[in-house]
mmCIF file of C-alpha atoms in Angstrom:
data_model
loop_
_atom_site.group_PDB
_atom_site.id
_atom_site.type_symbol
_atom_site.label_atom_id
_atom_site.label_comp_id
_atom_site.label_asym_id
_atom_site.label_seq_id
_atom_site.Cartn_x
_atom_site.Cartn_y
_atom_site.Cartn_z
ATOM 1 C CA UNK J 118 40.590 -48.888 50.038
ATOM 2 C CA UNK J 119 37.988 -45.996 50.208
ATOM 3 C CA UNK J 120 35.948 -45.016 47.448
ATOM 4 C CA UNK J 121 34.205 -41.803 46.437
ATOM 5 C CA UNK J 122 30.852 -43.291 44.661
ATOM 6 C CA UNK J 123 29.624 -47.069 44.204
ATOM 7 C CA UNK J 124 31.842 -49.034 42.017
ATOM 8 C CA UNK J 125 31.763 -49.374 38.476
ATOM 9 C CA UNK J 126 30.693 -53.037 37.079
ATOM 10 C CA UNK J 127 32.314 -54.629 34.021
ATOM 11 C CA UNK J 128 31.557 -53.214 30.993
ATOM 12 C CA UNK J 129 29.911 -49.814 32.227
ATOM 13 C CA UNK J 130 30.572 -46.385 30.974
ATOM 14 C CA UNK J 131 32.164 -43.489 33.574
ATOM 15 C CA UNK J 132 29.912 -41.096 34.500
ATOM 16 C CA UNK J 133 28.941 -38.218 32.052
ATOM 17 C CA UNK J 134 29.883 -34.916 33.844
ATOM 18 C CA UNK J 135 27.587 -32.441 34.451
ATOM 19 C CA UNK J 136 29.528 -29.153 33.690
ATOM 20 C CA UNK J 137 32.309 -29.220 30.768
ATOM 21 C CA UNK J 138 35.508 -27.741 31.807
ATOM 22 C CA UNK J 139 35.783 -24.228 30.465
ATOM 23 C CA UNK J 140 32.323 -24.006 28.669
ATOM 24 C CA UNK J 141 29.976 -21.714 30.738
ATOM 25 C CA UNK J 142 26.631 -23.682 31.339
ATOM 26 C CA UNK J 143 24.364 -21.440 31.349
ATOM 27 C CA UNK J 144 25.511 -19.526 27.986
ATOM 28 C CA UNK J 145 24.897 -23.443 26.799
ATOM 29 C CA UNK J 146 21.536 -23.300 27.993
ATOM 30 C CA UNK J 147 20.823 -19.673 26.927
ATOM 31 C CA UNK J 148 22.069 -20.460 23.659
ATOM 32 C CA UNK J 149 19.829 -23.632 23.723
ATOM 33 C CA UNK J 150 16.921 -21.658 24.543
ATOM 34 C CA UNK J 151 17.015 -18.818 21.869
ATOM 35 C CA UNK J 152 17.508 -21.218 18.876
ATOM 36 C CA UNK J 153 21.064 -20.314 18.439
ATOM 37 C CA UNK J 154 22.269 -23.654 19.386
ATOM 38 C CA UNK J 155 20.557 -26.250 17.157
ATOM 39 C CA UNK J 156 21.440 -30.233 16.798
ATOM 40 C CA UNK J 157 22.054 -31.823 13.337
ATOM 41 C CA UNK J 158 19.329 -34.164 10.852
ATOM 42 C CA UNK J 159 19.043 -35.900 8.141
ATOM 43 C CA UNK J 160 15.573 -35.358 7.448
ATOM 44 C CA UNK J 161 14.155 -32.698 5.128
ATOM 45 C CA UNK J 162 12.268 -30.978 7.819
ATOM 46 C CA UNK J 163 15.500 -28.975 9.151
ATOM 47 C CA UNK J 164 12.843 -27.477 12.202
ATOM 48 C CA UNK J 165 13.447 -30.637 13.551
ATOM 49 C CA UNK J 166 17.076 -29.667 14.269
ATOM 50 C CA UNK J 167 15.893 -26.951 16.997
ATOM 51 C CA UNK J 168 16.309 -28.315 20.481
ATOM 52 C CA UNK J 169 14.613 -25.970 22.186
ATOM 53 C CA UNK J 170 11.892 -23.368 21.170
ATOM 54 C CA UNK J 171 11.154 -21.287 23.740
ATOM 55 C CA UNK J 172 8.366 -19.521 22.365
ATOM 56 C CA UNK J 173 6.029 -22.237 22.610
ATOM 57 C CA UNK J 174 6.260 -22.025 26.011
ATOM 58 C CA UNK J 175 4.622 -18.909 25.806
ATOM 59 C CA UNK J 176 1.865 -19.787 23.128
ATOM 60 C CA UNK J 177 1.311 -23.089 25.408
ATOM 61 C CA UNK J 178 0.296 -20.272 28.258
ATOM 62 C CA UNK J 179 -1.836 -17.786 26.169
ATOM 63 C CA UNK J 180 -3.431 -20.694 24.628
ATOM 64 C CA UNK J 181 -4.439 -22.730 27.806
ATOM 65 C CA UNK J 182 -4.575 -19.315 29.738
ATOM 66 C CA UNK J 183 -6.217 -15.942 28.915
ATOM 67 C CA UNK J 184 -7.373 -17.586 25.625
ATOM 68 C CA UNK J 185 -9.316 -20.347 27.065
ATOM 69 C CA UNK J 186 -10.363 -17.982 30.408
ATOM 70 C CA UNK J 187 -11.731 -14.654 28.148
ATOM 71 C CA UNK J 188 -12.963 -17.049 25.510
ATOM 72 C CA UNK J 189 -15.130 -18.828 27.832
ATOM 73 C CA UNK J 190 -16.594 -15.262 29.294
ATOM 74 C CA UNK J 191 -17.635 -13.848 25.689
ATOM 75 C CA UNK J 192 -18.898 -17.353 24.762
ATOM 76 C CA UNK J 193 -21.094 -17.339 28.205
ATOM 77 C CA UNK J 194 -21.723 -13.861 28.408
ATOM 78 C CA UNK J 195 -23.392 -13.732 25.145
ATOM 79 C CA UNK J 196 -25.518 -16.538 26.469
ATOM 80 C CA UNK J 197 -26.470 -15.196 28.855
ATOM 81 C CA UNK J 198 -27.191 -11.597 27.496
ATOM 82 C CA UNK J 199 -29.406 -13.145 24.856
ATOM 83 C CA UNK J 200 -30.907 -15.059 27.240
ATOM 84 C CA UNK J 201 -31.610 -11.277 29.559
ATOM 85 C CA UNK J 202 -33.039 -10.029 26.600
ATOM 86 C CA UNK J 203 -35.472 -12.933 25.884
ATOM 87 C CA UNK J 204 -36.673 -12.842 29.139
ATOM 88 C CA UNK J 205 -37.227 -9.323 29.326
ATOM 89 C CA UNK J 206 -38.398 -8.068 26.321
ATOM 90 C CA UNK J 207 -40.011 -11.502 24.794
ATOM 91 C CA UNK J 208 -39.715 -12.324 21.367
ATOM 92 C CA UNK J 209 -40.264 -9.005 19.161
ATOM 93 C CA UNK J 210 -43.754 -9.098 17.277
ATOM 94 C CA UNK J 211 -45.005 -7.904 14.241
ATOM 95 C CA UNK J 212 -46.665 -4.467 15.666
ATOM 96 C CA UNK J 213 -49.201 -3.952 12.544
ATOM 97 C CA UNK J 214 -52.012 -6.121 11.605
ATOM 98 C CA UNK J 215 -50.852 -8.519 8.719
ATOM 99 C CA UNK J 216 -52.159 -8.368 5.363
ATOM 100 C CA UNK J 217 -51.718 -12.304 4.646
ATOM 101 C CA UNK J 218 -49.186 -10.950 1.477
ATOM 102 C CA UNK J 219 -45.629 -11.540 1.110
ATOM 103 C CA UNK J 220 -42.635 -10.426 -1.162
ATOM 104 C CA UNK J 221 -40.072 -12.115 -2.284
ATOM 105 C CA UNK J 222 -37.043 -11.370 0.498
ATOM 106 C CA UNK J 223 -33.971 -13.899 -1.045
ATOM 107 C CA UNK J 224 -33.987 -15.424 -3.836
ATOM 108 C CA UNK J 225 -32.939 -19.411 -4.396
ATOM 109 C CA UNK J 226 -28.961 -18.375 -5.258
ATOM 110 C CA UNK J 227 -29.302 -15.959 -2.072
ATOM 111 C CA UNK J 228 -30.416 -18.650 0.190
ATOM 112 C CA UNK J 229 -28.117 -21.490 -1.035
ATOM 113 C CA UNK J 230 -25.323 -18.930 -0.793
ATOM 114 C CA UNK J 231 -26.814 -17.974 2.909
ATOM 115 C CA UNK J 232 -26.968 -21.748 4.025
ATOM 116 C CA UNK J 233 -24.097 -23.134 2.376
ATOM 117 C CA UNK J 234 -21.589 -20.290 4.830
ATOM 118 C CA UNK J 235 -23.725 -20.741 7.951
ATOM 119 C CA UNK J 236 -24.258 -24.681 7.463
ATOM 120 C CA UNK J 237 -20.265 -24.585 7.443
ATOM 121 C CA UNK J 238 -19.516 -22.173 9.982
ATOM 122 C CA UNK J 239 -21.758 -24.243 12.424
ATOM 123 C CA UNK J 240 -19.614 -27.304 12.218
ATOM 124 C CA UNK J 241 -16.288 -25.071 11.627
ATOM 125 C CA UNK J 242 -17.518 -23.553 15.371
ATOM 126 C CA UNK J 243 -18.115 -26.707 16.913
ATOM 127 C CA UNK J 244 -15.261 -28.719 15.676
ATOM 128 C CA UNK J 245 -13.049 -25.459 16.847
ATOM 129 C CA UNK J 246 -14.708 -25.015 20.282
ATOM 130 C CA UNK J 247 -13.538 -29.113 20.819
ATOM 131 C CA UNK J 248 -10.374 -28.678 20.056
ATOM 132 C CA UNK J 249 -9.741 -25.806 22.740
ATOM 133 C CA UNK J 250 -12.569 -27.125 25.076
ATOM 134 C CA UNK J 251 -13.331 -30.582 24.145
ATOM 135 C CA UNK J 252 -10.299 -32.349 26.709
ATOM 136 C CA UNK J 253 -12.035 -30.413 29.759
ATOM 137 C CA UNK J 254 -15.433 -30.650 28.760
ATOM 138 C CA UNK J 255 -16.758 -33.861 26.443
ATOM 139 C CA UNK J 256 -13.690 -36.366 27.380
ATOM 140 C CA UNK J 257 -15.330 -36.736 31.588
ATOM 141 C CA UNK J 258 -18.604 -37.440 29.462
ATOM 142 C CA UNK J 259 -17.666 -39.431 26.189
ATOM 143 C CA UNK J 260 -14.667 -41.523 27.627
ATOM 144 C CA UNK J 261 -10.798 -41.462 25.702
ATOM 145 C CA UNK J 262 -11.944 -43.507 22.904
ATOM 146 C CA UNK J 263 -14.863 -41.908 21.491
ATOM 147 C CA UNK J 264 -13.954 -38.454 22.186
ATOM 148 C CA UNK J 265 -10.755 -39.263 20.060
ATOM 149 C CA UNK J 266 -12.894 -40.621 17.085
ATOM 150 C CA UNK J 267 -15.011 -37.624 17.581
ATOM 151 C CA UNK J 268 -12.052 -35.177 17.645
ATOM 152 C CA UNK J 269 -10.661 -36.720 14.555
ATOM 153 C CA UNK J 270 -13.851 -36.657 12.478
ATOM 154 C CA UNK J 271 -13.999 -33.237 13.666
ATOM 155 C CA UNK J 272 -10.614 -32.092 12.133
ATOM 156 C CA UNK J 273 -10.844 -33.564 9.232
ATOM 157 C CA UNK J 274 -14.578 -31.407 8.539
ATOM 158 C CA UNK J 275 -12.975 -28.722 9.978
ATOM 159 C CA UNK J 276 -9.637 -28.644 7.384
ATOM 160 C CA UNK J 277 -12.464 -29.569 4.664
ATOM 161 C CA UNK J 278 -15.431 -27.616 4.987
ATOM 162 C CA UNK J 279 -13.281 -24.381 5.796
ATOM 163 C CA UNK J 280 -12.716 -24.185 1.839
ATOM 164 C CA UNK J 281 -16.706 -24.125 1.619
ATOM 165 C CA UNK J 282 -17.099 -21.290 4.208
ATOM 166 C CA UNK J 283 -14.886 -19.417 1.774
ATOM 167 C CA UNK J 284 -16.816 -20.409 -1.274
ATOM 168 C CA UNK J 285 -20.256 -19.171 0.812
ATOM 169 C CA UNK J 286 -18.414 -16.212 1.618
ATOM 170 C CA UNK J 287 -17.301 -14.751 -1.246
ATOM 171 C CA UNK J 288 -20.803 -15.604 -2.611
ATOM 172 C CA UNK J 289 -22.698 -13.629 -0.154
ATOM 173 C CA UNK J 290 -20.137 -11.042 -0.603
ATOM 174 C CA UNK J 291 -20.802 -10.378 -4.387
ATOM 175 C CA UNK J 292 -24.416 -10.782 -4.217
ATOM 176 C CA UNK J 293 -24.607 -8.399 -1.271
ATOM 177 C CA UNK J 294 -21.715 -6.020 -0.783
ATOM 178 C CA UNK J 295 -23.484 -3.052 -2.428
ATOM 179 C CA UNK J 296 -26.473 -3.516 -0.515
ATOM 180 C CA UNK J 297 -24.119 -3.334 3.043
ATOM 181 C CA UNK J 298 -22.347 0.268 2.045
ATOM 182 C CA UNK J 299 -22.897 2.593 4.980
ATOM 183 C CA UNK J 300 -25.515 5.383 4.567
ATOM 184 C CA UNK J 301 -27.039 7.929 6.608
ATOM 185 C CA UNK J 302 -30.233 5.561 7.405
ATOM 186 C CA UNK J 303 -27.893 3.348 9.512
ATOM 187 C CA UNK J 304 -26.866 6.397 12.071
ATOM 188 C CA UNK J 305 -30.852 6.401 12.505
ATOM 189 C CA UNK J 306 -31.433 2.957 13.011
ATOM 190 C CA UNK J 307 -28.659 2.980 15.828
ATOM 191 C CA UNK J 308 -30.008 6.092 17.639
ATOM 192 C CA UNK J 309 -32.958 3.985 18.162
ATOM 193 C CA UNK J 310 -31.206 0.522 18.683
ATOM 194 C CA UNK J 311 -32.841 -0.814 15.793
ATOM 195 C CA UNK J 312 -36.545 -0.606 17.943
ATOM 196 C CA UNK J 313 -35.233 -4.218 19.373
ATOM 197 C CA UNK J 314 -35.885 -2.245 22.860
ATOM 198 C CA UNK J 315 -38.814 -0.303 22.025
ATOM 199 C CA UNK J 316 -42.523 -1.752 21.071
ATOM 200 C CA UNK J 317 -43.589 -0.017 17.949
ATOM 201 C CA UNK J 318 -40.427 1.819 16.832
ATOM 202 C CA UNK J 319 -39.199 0.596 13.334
ATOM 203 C CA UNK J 320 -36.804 3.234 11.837
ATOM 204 C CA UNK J 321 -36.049 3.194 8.227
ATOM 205 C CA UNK J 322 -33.669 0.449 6.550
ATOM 206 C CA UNK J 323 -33.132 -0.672 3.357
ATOM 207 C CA UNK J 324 -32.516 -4.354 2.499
ATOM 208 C CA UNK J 325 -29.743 -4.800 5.564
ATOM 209 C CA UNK J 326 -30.485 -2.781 8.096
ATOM 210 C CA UNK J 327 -27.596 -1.295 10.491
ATOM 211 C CA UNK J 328 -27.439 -3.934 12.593
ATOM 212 C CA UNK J 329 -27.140 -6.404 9.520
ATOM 213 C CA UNK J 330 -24.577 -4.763 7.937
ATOM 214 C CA UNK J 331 -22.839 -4.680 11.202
ATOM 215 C CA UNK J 332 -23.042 -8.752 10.974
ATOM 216 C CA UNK J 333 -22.037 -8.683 7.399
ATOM 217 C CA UNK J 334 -18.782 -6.811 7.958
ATOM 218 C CA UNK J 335 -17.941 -9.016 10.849
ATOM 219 C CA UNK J 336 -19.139 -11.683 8.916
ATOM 220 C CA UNK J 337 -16.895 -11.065 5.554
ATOM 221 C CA UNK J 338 -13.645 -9.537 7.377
ATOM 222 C CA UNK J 339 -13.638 -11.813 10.292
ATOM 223 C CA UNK J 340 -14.079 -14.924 7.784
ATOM 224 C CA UNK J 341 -11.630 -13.505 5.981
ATOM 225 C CA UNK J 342 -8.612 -13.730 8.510
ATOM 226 C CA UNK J 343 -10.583 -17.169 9.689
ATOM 227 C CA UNK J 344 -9.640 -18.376 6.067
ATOM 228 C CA UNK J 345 -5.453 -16.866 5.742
ATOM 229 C CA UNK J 346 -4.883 -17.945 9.058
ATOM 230 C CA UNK J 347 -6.395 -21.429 8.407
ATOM 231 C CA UNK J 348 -4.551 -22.389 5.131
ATOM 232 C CA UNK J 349 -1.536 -21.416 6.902
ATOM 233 C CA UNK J 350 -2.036 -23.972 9.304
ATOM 234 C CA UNK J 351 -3.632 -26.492 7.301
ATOM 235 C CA UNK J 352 -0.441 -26.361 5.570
ATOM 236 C CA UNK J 353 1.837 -25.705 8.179
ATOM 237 C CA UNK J 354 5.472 -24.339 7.191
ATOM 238 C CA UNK J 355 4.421 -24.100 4.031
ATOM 239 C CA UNK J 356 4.111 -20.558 4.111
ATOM 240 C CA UNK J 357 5.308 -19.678 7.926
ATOM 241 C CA UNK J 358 7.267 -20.442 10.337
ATOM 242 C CA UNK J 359 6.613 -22.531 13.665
ATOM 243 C CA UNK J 360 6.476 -19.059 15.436
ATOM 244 C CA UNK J 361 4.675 -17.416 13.095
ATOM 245 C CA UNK J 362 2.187 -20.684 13.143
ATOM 246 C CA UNK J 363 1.683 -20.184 16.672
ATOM 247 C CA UNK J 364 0.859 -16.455 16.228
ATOM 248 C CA UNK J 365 -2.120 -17.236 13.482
ATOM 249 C CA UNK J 366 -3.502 -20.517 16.015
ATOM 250 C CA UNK J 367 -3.612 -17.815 18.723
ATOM 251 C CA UNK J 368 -5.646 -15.522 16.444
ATOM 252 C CA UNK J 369 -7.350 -18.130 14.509
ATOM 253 C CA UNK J 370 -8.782 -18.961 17.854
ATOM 254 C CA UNK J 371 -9.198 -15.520 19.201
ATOM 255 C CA UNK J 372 -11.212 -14.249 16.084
ATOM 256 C CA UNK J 373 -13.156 -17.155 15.677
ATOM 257 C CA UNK J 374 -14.319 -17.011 19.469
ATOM 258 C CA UNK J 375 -15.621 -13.362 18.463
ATOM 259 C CA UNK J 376 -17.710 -14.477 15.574
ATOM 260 C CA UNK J 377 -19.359 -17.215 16.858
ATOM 261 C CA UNK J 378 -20.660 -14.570 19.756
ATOM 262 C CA UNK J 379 -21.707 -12.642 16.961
ATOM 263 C CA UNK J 380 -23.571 -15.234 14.797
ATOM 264 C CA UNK J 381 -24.830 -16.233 18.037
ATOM 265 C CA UNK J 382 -26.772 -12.891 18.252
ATOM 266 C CA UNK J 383 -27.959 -13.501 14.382
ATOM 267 C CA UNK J 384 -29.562 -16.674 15.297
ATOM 268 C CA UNK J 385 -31.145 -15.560 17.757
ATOM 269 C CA UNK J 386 -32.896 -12.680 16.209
ATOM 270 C CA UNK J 387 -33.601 -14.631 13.140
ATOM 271 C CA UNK J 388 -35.289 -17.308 14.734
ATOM 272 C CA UNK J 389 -37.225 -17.386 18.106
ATOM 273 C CA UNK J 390 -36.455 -13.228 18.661
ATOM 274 C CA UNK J 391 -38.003 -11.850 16.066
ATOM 275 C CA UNK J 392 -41.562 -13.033 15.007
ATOM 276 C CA UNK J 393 -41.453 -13.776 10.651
ATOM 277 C CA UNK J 394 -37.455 -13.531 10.139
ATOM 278 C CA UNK J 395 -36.754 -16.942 9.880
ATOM 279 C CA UNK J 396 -38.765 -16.808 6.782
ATOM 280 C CA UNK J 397 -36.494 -14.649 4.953
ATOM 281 C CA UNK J 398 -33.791 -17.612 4.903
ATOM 282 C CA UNK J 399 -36.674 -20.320 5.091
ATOM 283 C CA UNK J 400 -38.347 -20.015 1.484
ATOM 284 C CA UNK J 401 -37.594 -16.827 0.849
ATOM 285 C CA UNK J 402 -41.001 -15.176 1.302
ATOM 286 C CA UNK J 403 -41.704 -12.920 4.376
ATOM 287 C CA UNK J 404 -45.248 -11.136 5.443
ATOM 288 C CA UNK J 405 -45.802 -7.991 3.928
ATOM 289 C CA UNK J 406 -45.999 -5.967 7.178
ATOM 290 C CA UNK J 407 -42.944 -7.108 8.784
ATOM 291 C CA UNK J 408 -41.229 -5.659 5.426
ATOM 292 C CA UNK J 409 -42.616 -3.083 6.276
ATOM 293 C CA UNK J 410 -41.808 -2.548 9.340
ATOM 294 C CA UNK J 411 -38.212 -3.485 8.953
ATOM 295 C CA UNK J 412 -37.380 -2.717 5.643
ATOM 296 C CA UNK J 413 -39.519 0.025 4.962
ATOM 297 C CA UNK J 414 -36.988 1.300 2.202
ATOM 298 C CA UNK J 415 -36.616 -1.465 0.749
ATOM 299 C CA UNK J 416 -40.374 -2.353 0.298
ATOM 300 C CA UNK J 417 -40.267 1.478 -1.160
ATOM 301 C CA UNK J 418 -37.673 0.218 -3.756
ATOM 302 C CA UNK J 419 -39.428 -2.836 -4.683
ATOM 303 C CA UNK J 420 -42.898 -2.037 -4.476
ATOM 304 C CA UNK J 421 -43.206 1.996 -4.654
ATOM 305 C CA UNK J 422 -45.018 2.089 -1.631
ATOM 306 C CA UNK J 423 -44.635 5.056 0.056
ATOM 307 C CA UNK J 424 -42.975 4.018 3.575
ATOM 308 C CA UNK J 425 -45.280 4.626 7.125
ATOM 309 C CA UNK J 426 -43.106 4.608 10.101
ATOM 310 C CA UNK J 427 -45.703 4.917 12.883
ATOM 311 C CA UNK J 428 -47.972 2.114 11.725
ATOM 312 C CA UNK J 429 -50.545 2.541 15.049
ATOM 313 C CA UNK J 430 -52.007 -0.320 16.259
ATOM 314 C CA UNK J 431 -55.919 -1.196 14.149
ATOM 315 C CA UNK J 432 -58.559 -0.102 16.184
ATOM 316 C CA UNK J 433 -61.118 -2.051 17.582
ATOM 317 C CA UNK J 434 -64.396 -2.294 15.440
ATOM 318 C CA UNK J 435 -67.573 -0.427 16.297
ATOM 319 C CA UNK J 436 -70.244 -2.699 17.992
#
């Protein structure tokens, strides 16, 4: 007797079919797809119960995708736009000649405050940068086991210290927001780019400069949807949903990739580009004549000396 498919042994169920009469399978599968179909469980965590979610799908693609892609240009183009710079206009002197004085730049609180938000943000960036670059880049070099210790000591600073970058930053913020409103000085010190180009320019600023409060903008806003978009996903579903927890990873990542090309820029001009600003965050004390030639304001304010902007080069003595 022919058959139509091998034969069933003892005991073994008959064959599931693939397409129920009368049901239409693809409004099964669209329904599937779109969350309007969901399965049934026990469990308090009723997101469990959705089969399907489509849209991680899409943050999957925008996360390994253009996220990854742009975030590795802005990361290596400001590389290698600081580096440019270094090479082509050196590390930017103090013009005058100095007086062997200083004044009092930050204070104790001021640095602490200054130290404890950068000290965090540098691990925060690292710890980050792992988790979206860490499989392709340290896993080849580390091997599976230690770059999975690695990764896991790394989250757990990351959920931690995040609640001290806060802390720093809303320090920094109350100590320094009124000296970071906008004036007329700052339109200035941008139509001359600050003199970072230019050998012997130093236009006006007060305690921040334009550039600085440029940084300390980024810095406060930018840590500021750093830190909403991180509680929400150190406590995920407390607050969102899975898609909107998807949305705030995507911009978690995409802001933070931003700041740490702007920070970037600030530690390069406070330490090895510009001669005597590391000071100012060091102990607090910087040369006289870089004040002045920076801050000129500001030394006005604190001092009442009455600001030079040319300061020409010392002659040579008579012989």
């Amino acid at each position: 007797m022919a058959t139509t498919g091998p034969a069933l042994a003892a005991g073994d169920a008959p064959p599931v079919p693939t397409q129920i009469e009368g049901v239409d399978r693809g409004a099964v599968w669209h329904s599937l797809r779109t969350g309007e179909t969901v399965g049934i469980v026990s469990i308090p965590n009723k997101q469990a119960a959705v089969l399907i979610q489509s849209e991680g799908e899409a943050w999957r693609a925008l996360r390994n995708g253009p996220l990854s892609e742009y975030g590795r240009w802005v990361l290596g183009g400001i590389v290698g736009l600081l580096a440019l710079f270094f090479l082509l206009r050196g590390r930017i002197r103090i013009d005058g000649a100095k007086t062997g004085q200083t004044i009092e730049r930050f204070n104790t609180v001021e640095r602490a405050a200054h130290w404890l938000t950068a000290g965090s943000f540098v691990v925060l960036a690292l710890s980050g940068l792992n988790l979206l670059y860490g499989r392709h880049v340290l896993l080849p070099i580390l091997g599976a086991q230690p770059f999975a210790t690695l990764t896991q000591y790394g989250k757990i600073a990351h959920n931690f210290l995040g609640f001290a970058f806060l802390l720093g930053l809303l320090l920094i913020f109350v100590m320094w927001v009124r000296h970071n409103i906008p004036e007329r000085h700052d339109l200035v010190w941008f139509l001359k780019a600050g003199g970072l180009f230019s050998k012997g320019v130093h236009p006006p600023a007060r305690k921040f400069n334009g550039g600085q409060k440029v940084i300390f903008w980024a810095t406060i806003v930018g840590g500021a949807a750093l830190g909403y978009t991180g509680v929400q996903l150190i406590f995920p579903f407390s607050f969102a949903t899975l898609l909107e927890l998807q949305l705030f990873q995507l911009a978690h990542a995409a802001i933070a990739i931003v700041m740490i090309a702007i920070i970037l820029a600030h530690i390069y001009i406070g330490s090895i580009g510009m001669e005597g600003a590391f000071a100012a965050m060091g102990d607090g004390q910087v040369e006289l004549q870089w004040a002045r030639e920076h801050h000129s304001l500001w030394v006005q304010e604190v001092t009442g000396e009455v600001p030079d902007h040319h300061h020409p080069a010392p002659k040579a003595p008579a012989e």
